[in-house]
Amino acid sequence: MIFRRSCDVERQDQYIIEFDETVLNEEWMQSFKEVYYNFNTLSEHAEHIAQFRARNGTQFIEGYGVPLENGKAPSWANKEDINEAINIIDGDTRLDIYSY
């Protein structure tokens, strides 16, 4: 006998993304656009980083390196990969599971 249940999972993560605008300035943004994505605002970068974090967890992010986490460098990261100009502050996470 096989038991089967269909489950939908909804997850909502909240992150605050902080940027050091003296480092991630217009010149940096132009250089970034030439290689990676055509983002015009730091808000677009924040949305991309938050989405990456929600999908992939804590990792190196292509084009950004390894952001700080709650103001600290992750212990697993290589020092040369850490980007101190980006800080991800973890907020609330909500997980709802529906089965039918």
Coordinates of N, CA and C in Angstrom, one line a residue, residues 44-92:
E44 N 17.6 47.4 -7.4 CA 17.6 46.2 -8.2 C 18.7 45.2 -7.8
H45 N 19.8 45.7 -7.3 CA 20.9 44.9 -6.8 C 20.4 44.2 -5.5
A46 N 19.7 44.9 -4.6 CA 19.2 44.4 -3.4 C 18.2 43.3 -3.7
E47 N 17.3 43.5 -4.6 CA 16.3 42.4 -4.9 C 17.0 41.2 -5.5
H48 N 18.0 41.4 -6.3 CA 18.7 40.2 -6.9 C 19.5 39.4 -5.8
I49 N 20.1 40.1 -4.9 CA 20.9 39.5 -3.8 C 19.9 38.8 -2.9
A50 N 18.8 39.4 -2.5 CA 17.8 38.8 -1.6 C 17.2 37.5 -2.3
Q51 N 16.9 37.6 -3.6 CA 16.4 36.4 -4.3 C 17.4 35.3 -4.3
F52 N 18.7 35.6 -4.6 CA 19.8 34.6 -4.6 C 19.9 34.0 -3.2
R53 N 19.9 34.8 -2.2 CA 20.0 34.3 -0.8 C 18.9 33.3 -0.4
A54 N 17.6 33.7 -0.8 CA 16.5 32.9 -0.5 C 16.6 31.5 -1.2
R55 N 17.0 31.5 -2.5 CA 17.1 30.3 -3.3 C 18.3 29.4 -2.9
N56 N 19.5 30.1 -2.6 CA 20.7 29.3 -2.5 C 21.4 29.4 -1.2
G57 N 20.8 30.1 -0.2 CA 21.4 30.2 1.1 C 22.7 31.1 1.0
T58 N 23.5 30.9 2.0 CA 24.7 31.6 2.1 C 25.8 31.1 1.2
Q59 N 26.2 31.8 0.2 CA 27.2 31.4 -0.8 C 27.9 32.6 -1.4
F60 N 28.9 32.3 -2.2 CA 29.5 33.3 -3.0 C 28.5 33.7 -4.1
I61 N 28.3 35.0 -4.3 CA 27.4 35.5 -5.3 C 28.2 36.1 -6.5
E62 N 28.1 35.6 -7.6 CA 28.8 36.0 -8.8 C 28.6 37.5 -9.0
G63 N 29.6 38.3 -9.1 CA 29.5 39.7 -9.3 C 29.6 40.5 -8.0
Y64 N 29.3 39.9 -6.9 CA 29.3 40.5 -5.6 C 30.3 40.0 -4.6
G65 N 30.6 38.7 -4.7 CA 31.5 38.0 -3.8 C 30.7 37.5 -2.6
V66 N 31.2 37.5 -1.4 CA 30.5 37.0 -0.3 C 30.2 38.2 0.6
P67 N 28.9 38.5 0.7 CA 28.5 39.6 1.5 C 28.7 39.3 3.0
L68 N 28.7 40.4 3.8 CA 28.7 40.2 5.2 C 27.3 39.7 5.6
E69 N 27.3 39.0 6.8 CA 26.0 38.5 7.3 C 25.8 39.1 8.7
N70 N 24.8 39.9 8.8 CA 24.5 40.6 10.1 C 25.8 41.3 10.6
G71 N 26.5 41.9 9.6 CA 27.7 42.7 10.0 C 29.0 41.9 10.1
K72 N 29.0 40.6 9.9 CA 30.2 39.8 10.1 C 30.5 39.0 8.9
A73 N 31.8 38.7 8.6 CA 32.2 37.9 7.5 C 31.8 36.4 7.9
P74 N 31.3 35.6 7.0 CA 31.0 34.2 7.3 C 32.3 33.5 7.6
S75 N 32.3 32.6 8.5 CA 33.6 31.9 8.9 C 34.1 31.0 7.8
W76 N 33.2 30.5 6.9 CA 33.6 29.6 5.9 C 34.2 30.3 4.7
A77 N 34.1 31.6 4.6 CA 34.5 32.3 3.4 C 36.0 32.6 3.3
N78 N 36.5 32.6 2.1 CA 37.9 33.0 1.9 C 37.9 34.5 2.0
K79 N 38.9 35.0 2.7 CA 39.1 36.4 3.0 C 39.0 37.3 1.7
E80 N 39.6 36.8 0.7 CA 39.7 37.6 -0.6 C 38.3 37.7 -1.3
D81 N 37.4 36.8 -0.9 CA 36.0 36.8 -1.5 C 35.0 37.7 -0.8
I82 N 35.4 38.1 0.4 CA 34.4 38.9 1.3 C 34.3 40.3 0.7
N83 N 33.0 40.7 0.6 CA 32.7 42.0 0.1 C 32.1 42.8 1.3
E84 N 32.9 43.6 2.0 CA 32.4 44.3 3.1 C 31.5 45.5 2.8
A85 N 31.3 45.8 1.5 CA 30.4 46.9 1.1 C 29.0 46.4 1.0
I86 N 28.7 45.1 1.2 CA 27.4 44.5 1.2 C 27.1 43.8 2.5
N87 N 26.0 44.1 3.1 CA 25.7 43.4 4.4 C 24.2 42.9 4.3
I88 N 24.0 41.6 4.5 CA 22.7 41.0 4.5 C 22.3 40.8 6.0
I89 N 21.2 41.5 6.4 CA 20.6 41.3 7.7 C 19.4 40.4 7.6
D90 N 19.5 39.3 8.3 CA 18.4 38.3 8.2 C 17.2 38.9 9.0
G91 N 16.1 38.8 8.4 CA 14.8 39.2 9.1 C 14.0 38.0 9.4
D92 N 12.7 38.2 9.3 CA 11.8 37.1 9.6 C 11.7 36.1 8.5

